[in-house]
Short mmCIF file of C-alpha atoms (C1' of nucleotides) in Angstrom, two decimals:
data_model
loop_
_atom_site.label_atom_id
_atom_site.label_comp_id
_atom_site.label_asym_id
_atom_site.label_seq_id
_atom_site.Cartn_x
_atom_site.Cartn_y
_atom_site.Cartn_z
CA MET A 22 11.70 -1.62 9.97
CA PRO A 23 8.57 -0.84 8.06
CA GLU A 24 7.98 2.89 8.28
CA LEU A 25 5.67 5.02 6.14
CA PRO A 26 7.32 4.37 2.72
CA GLU A 27 7.53 0.64 3.34
CA VAL A 28 3.97 0.28 4.65
CA GLU A 29 2.64 2.44 1.81
CA THR A 30 4.46 0.28 -0.74
CA ILE A 31 2.90 -2.88 0.68
CA VAL A 32 -0.56 -1.29 0.79
CA LYS A 33 -0.36 -0.13 -2.83
CA ASP A 34 0.71 -3.62 -3.94
CA LEU A 35 -2.01 -5.36 -1.96
CA ARG A 36 -4.75 -3.05 -3.24
CA LYS A 37 -4.11 -4.35 -6.73
CA LYS A 38 -4.15 -7.97 -5.64
CA ILE A 39 -6.58 -8.76 -2.87
CA VAL A 40 -9.36 -6.17 -2.93
CA SER A 41 -12.65 -8.01 -3.65
CA GLN A 42 -10.98 -11.41 -3.43
CA LYS A 43 -13.01 -13.83 -1.35
CA ILE A 44 -11.24 -15.35 1.66
CA ILE A 45 -11.96 -19.07 1.85
CA ASP A 46 -9.71 -20.13 4.73
CA ILE A 47 -7.27 -18.80 7.32
CA ASP A 48 -4.46 -20.71 9.00
CA ILE A 49 -3.43 -19.25 12.36
CA ARG A 50 -0.15 -20.90 13.20
CA LEU A 51 0.84 -18.58 16.03
CA LYS A 52 -2.12 -17.49 18.12
CA LYS A 53 -0.52 -14.59 19.98
CA ILE A 54 -0.18 -12.52 16.79
CA VAL A 55 -3.98 -12.44 16.45
CA LYS A 56 -5.54 -10.37 19.19
CA ASN A 57 -9.03 -11.81 18.74
CA LYS A 58 -10.07 -15.32 19.63
CA PRO A 59 -9.06 -17.48 16.66
CA ASP A 60 -12.58 -18.76 15.99
CA VAL A 61 -14.02 -15.24 16.13
CA PHE A 62 -11.26 -13.95 13.85
CA CYS A 63 -11.89 -16.69 11.29
CA ARG A 64 -15.69 -16.46 11.48
CA ILE A 65 -15.65 -12.74 10.73
CA LEU A 66 -13.24 -13.02 7.79
CA ILE A 67 -13.95 -16.31 6.06
CA ASN A 68 -16.29 -15.98 3.06
CA LYS A 69 -15.80 -12.22 3.11
CA SER A 70 -13.61 -9.90 1.09
CA PHE A 71 -11.85 -6.58 1.61
CA GLN A 72 -13.32 -3.59 -0.17
CA LYS A 73 -10.70 -1.03 0.76
CA ILE A 74 -7.18 -0.94 2.19
CA ILE A 75 -6.14 2.11 4.16
CA ARG A 76 -2.77 3.14 5.56
CA ARG A 77 -2.63 5.43 8.55
CA GLY A 78 0.84 6.03 9.92
CA LYS A 79 2.34 2.57 10.13
CA TYR A 80 -1.05 0.88 10.53
CA ILE A 81 -2.86 -0.98 7.77
CA PHE A 82 -6.65 -1.29 7.81
CA PHE A 83 -8.46 -3.73 5.56
CA GLN A 84 -12.10 -2.71 5.42
CA ILE A 85 -14.28 -5.80 5.43
CA LYS A 86 -16.99 -5.68 2.80
CA GLN A 87 -20.54 -5.32 4.08
CA GLU A 88 -19.35 -5.12 7.67
CA LYS A 89 -18.52 -2.07 9.72
CA LYS A 90 -15.30 -3.73 10.68
CA TYR A 91 -11.64 -3.68 9.75
CA LEU A 92 -8.77 -6.09 9.88
CA MET A 93 -6.02 -4.00 11.47
CA ILE A 94 -2.40 -4.97 10.94
CA HIS A 95 0.70 -3.42 12.44
CA LEU A 96 3.98 -4.92 11.26
CA ARG A 97 6.05 -3.51 14.13
CA MET A 98 9.70 -4.36 13.40
CA THR A 99 9.84 -7.48 11.32
CA GLY A 100 6.33 -8.16 10.05
CA GLN A 101 5.88 -8.99 6.37
CA LEU A 102 2.77 -9.30 4.24
CA ILE A 103 3.56 -11.32 1.17
CA TYR A 104 1.12 -12.19 -1.55
CA GLN A 105 1.46 -15.12 -3.90
CA LYS A 106 -0.90 -16.29 -6.52
CA GLY A 107 -1.73 -19.81 -7.54
CA ASP A 108 0.62 -22.63 -6.67
CA LYS A 109 3.72 -20.50 -6.72
CA ILE A 110 5.90 -21.02 -3.66
CA ILE A 111 8.94 -18.95 -4.60
CA ALA A 112 9.10 -15.18 -4.36
CA GLY A 113 11.87 -12.73 -4.97
CA GLY A 114 13.15 -13.02 -8.47
CA HIS A 115 16.72 -12.49 -7.34
CA SER A 116 19.35 -14.85 -8.59
CA ASP A 117 21.00 -14.59 -5.19
CA ARG A 118 19.82 -17.69 -3.32
CA LYS A 119 19.75 -15.93 0.03
CA ASN A 120 17.08 -13.57 -1.24
CA ILE A 121 14.72 -16.23 -2.44
CA LEU A 122 11.92 -16.64 0.04
CA GLU A 123 9.85 -19.76 0.27
CA PHE A 124 6.49 -19.79 1.96
CA PRO A 125 5.28 -20.85 4.30
CA ASN A 126 8.47 -20.90 6.34
CA LYS A 127 9.11 -20.97 10.08
CA GLN A 128 8.40 -17.24 10.32
CA THR A 129 4.99 -17.62 8.67
CA HIS A 130 2.42 -17.19 11.40
CA ILE A 131 -0.83 -16.53 9.52
CA ILE A 132 -1.95 -17.57 6.04
CA PHE A 133 -5.00 -16.22 4.22
CA TYR A 134 -6.31 -18.38 1.37
CA PHE A 135 -8.33 -16.73 -1.38
CA LYS A 136 -10.90 -18.29 -3.69
CA ASN A 137 -8.77 -17.64 -6.77
CA GLY A 138 -5.97 -19.80 -5.36
CA SER A 139 -3.79 -16.93 -4.16
CA ARG A 140 -2.45 -16.64 -0.63
CA LEU A 141 -1.35 -13.90 1.73
CA PHE A 142 1.38 -14.78 4.23
CA TYR A 143 1.96 -12.90 7.45
CA ASN A 144 5.59 -13.52 8.44
CA ASP A 145 7.28 -12.05 11.49
CA GLN A 146 10.69 -12.98 12.81
CA ARG A 147 10.33 -11.24 16.16
CA GLN A 148 6.61 -11.90 16.51
CA PHE A 149 5.77 -8.38 17.71
CA GLY A 150 3.28 -7.59 14.96
CA ILE A 151 -0.45 -7.44 15.52
CA LEU A 152 -3.52 -8.59 13.61
CA LYS A 153 -6.87 -7.56 15.04
CA ILE A 154 -10.45 -7.24 13.89
CA ILE A 155 -11.75 -3.89 15.04
CA ASN A 156 -15.03 -2.00 14.70
CA GLN A 157 -15.60 1.55 13.50
CA GLU A 158 -15.22 2.99 16.99
CA GLU A 159 -11.86 1.34 17.55
CA PHE A 160 -10.76 2.49 14.10
CA ASN A 161 -11.72 6.06 14.94
CA LEU A 162 -9.83 5.88 18.21
CA ILE A 163 -6.60 4.74 16.56
CA ASP A 164 -7.07 7.24 13.75
CA ARG A 165 -7.45 10.06 16.28
CA LYS A 166 -4.33 9.02 18.16
CA GLN A 167 -2.20 9.19 15.04
CA GLY A 168 -0.64 12.50 14.13
CA ILE A 169 -0.72 14.24 10.79
CA GLU A 170 0.18 12.35 7.62
CA PRO A 171 3.49 13.86 6.54
CA LEU A 172 2.89 13.35 2.83
CA ALA A 173 -0.69 14.64 2.79
CA ASP A 174 -1.33 17.80 0.77
CA ASN A 175 -2.67 19.54 3.84
CA PHE A 176 0.58 19.08 5.75
CA SER A 177 1.96 22.51 5.02
CA LEU A 178 5.13 24.17 6.24
CA GLN A 179 2.85 26.40 8.28
CA LYS A 180 1.33 23.38 10.04
CA PHE A 181 4.71 21.82 10.66
CA LYS A 182 5.93 25.03 12.27
CA GLU A 183 2.84 25.23 14.46
CA LEU A 184 3.28 21.61 15.52
CA ILE A 185 6.97 21.87 16.29
CA SER A 186 6.62 25.20 18.06
CA ARG A 187 4.03 23.79 20.46
CA LYS A 188 6.53 21.25 21.77
CA LYS A 189 9.54 21.42 24.04
CA LYS A 190 11.04 18.06 23.45
CA ASN A 191 14.09 16.53 21.92
CA ILE A 192 13.90 16.76 18.12
CA LYS A 193 14.52 13.08 17.52
CA ALA A 194 11.79 12.14 20.01
CA PHE A 195 9.53 14.64 18.23
CA LEU A 196 10.06 13.00 14.85
CA LEU A 197 9.45 9.53 16.28
CA ASP A 198 6.26 10.53 18.12
CA GLN A 199 3.45 8.91 16.13
CA SER A 200 0.82 11.11 17.76
CA LEU A 201 2.44 14.21 16.25
CA ILE A 202 3.58 13.03 12.81
CA ALA A 203 2.49 9.56 11.76
CA GLY A 204 4.82 7.16 10.02
CA ILE A 205 8.38 8.27 10.70
CA GLY A 206 10.62 5.64 12.32
CA ASN A 207 14.26 5.44 13.22
CA ILE A 208 15.66 5.34 9.68
CA TYR A 209 13.86 8.37 8.27
CA ALA A 210 14.21 10.32 11.52
CA ASP A 211 18.01 10.04 11.36
CA GLU A 212 18.10 10.66 7.61
CA SER A 213 15.87 13.74 7.91
CA LEU A 214 18.01 15.29 10.65
CA PHE A 215 21.16 14.68 8.63
CA LYS A 216 19.67 16.19 5.50
CA ALA A 217 18.46 19.21 7.43
CA GLY A 218 21.85 19.58 9.14
CA ILE A 219 20.28 19.48 12.59
CA SER A 220 21.87 17.72 15.56
CA PRO A 221 19.66 15.03 17.12
CA PHE A 222 20.45 16.54 20.53
CA ARG A 223 18.57 19.76 19.78
CA LYS A 224 15.22 20.70 21.29
CA THR A 225 12.21 21.56 19.12
CA SER A 226 11.86 24.86 20.95
CA ASP A 227 15.43 25.88 20.08
CA LEU A 228 15.13 25.53 16.31
CA ASN A 229 15.03 28.73 14.32
CA GLU A 230 12.70 29.36 11.37
CA LYS A 231 15.30 28.36 8.83
CA GLU A 232 15.98 25.06 10.58
CA LYS A 233 12.29 24.26 10.90
CA THR A 234 11.86 24.85 7.20
CA ALA A 235 14.87 22.70 6.36
CA LEU A 236 13.56 19.86 8.52
CA TYR A 237 10.09 20.05 7.01
CA LYS A 238 11.55 19.85 3.53
CA ALA A 239 13.92 17.03 4.50
CA VAL A 240 11.14 14.88 5.96
CA ARG A 241 8.91 15.30 2.93
CA TYR A 242 11.77 14.82 0.48
CA LEU A 243 13.05 11.64 2.11
CA LEU A 244 9.67 9.98 2.60
CA LYS A 245 8.71 10.71 -1.01
CA LYS A 246 12.01 9.52 -2.37
CA ALA A 247 12.01 6.35 -0.26
CA LEU A 248 8.49 5.64 -1.44
CA LYS A 249 9.61 6.05 -5.04
CA TYR A 250 12.35 3.51 -4.35
CA ARG A 251 9.82 1.15 -2.72
CA GLY A 252 11.30 1.48 0.75
CA THR A 253 14.44 0.52 2.62
CA THR A 254 15.39 -3.11 3.23
CA PHE A 255 17.83 -2.99 6.11
CA ASN A 256 17.10 -6.50 7.34
CA ASP A 257 13.64 -7.95 7.07
CA TYR A 258 11.48 -5.61 5.05
CA ARG A 259 9.93 -7.05 1.90
CA ASP A 260 7.19 -5.67 -0.34
CA ALA A 261 3.98 -7.59 -1.01
CA TYR A 262 5.79 -9.62 -3.66
CA GLY A 263 8.64 -10.58 -1.33
CA ARG A 264 11.06 -8.19 -2.99
CA GLN A 265 13.53 -5.92 -1.19
CA GLY A 266 13.25 -2.15 -1.17
CA ASN A 267 15.80 -0.15 -3.16
CA PHE A 268 16.50 2.75 -0.82
CA LEU A 269 19.24 1.13 1.30
CA ASN A 270 22.11 2.42 -0.79
CA LYS A 271 20.59 5.92 -0.75
CA LEU A 272 20.92 6.15 3.02
CA LYS A 273 23.40 8.77 4.14
CA ILE A 274 23.54 8.22 7.87
CA TYR A 275 21.41 5.34 9.14
CA GLY A 276 23.50 2.23 9.75
CA ARG A 277 26.67 4.07 8.77
CA ASP A 278 28.12 4.62 12.26
CA GLY A 279 31.88 4.26 12.28
CA LYS A 280 32.00 5.07 8.57
CA LYS A 281 32.93 8.33 6.91
CA CYS A 282 30.31 11.03 6.40
CA PHE A 283 29.63 11.39 2.66
CA ARG A 284 29.49 15.15 3.06
CA CYS A 285 32.52 16.01 5.22
CA GLY A 286 34.48 12.75 5.54
CA LYS A 287 34.45 12.70 9.33
CA GLU A 288 33.41 9.64 11.28
CA ILE A 289 29.68 9.13 11.85
CA LYS A 290 28.81 8.69 15.50
CA LYS A 291 26.15 6.74 17.25
CA VAL A 292 24.39 7.43 20.53
CA LYS A 293 21.23 6.29 22.24
CA LEU A 294 18.53 8.95 22.14
CA ALA A 295 14.79 8.71 22.73
CA GLY A 296 15.48 5.06 23.45
CA ARG A 297 16.82 4.47 19.95
CA GLY A 298 20.15 4.11 18.24
CA THR A 299 20.82 7.50 16.67
CA ARG A 300 23.46 8.12 14.02
CA TYR A 301 24.70 11.60 13.28
CA CYS A 302 27.62 13.61 11.97
CA SER A 303 28.81 16.05 14.63
CA TYR A 304 30.39 18.24 11.94
CA CYS A 305 27.46 18.45 9.50
CA GLN A 306 24.66 18.52 12.10
CA LYS A 307 24.61 21.49 14.45
"C1'" DC B 8 28.28 -16.12 27.06
"C1'" DT B 9 26.70 -10.98 26.54
"C1'" DT B 10 25.10 -7.13 23.94
"C1'" DC B 11 22.50 -4.96 20.54
"C1'" DT B 12 18.59 -4.33 17.41
"C1'" DT B 13 13.50 -2.03 16.54
"C1'" DG B 14 7.90 0.08 17.43
"C1'" DT B 15 4.96 0.62 20.78
"C1'" DT B 16 3.11 0.79 25.37
"C1'" DA B 17 3.49 1.13 30.23
"C1'" DC B 18 5.52 2.95 33.91
"C1'" DT B 19 8.56 5.91 36.91
"C1'" DG B 20 10.40 10.08 38.27
"C1'" DA B 21 11.63 14.85 37.48
"C1'" DA C 31 0.69 18.93 32.18
"C1'" DT C 32 5.04 17.68 29.84
"C1'" DC C 33 9.03 15.24 29.01
"C1'" DA C 34 13.06 11.79 29.56
"C1'" DG C 35 14.39 7.34 30.42
"C1'" DT C 36 13.81 2.45 30.80
"C1'" DA C 37 11.76 -2.20 30.69
"C1'" DA C 38 9.17 -5.36 28.22
"C1'" DC C 39 8.08 -8.01 24.23
"C1'" DA C 40 11.30 -12.01 20.79
"C1'" DA C 41 14.72 -13.99 18.14
"C1'" DG C 42 18.79 -13.61 15.72
"C1'" DA C 43 23.26 -11.52 14.60
"C1'" DA C 44 27.78 -10.28 16.11
#
DNA sequence: CTTCTTGTTACTGA
DNA sequence: ATCAGTAACAAGAA
């Protein structure tokens, strides 16, 4: 599940590799991923380059040079953007055979070919991701609908308290709401609540000042740390080089239902909340 | 075979 | 207006 740390990792990698590289061809193998007509999509991008790559929440925007347009990509659950230069067809670098990825494979739905011989593969097991060429207006619309960037300098404790105090909704739903805070998904929502010692069943309006502060700190701490570790590979996530993230074994609660809580030793429970699987420790989270 | 998984949107009903 | 819950999307794992 690419959330903010995973998307940011990919964006940082791609900035180094494909900015200013001329696109010479595009292979659309699965049409439904691309939300423009294929010929329009190709006509706009071929013989152009990207001058800037922007992340906003879980969205990626590739600004097309000398056009007031962007290539927008959302990876949803299982989308991957993997860059390979030259003739290389193997990514990964792991000795473990299972982790070696060869491209294109049956999950490769779009391929961008660059003039320098490098390629960018869009892979997506569940095929829910989106690629779309959008104009400035559409960009602005999506930008406006996204909430505050949780790692931005201007996201102060004060602002978090204002935001959370305005709402009367379940705390887990609050954290997952992209129009309030952009970029948190199921993994970092559960991890943040565990770190802050807050039960996922609580309401935003019921949290006291101390709890709000703890949650603010937990969110920032976890997103920063996960970014430092280049994200969490639970199943499908890979960085732009096809490598796994290194945050999986730092997780304290996500995916650990049925196992013992690292803090108190009691069994971690799982419920469905805000439409999502939610793991929590009933002893450590009140 | 069924059930579960996830991000987002759309929809219903309270 | 605000919020909770669910279906839908797809394919694979258990």
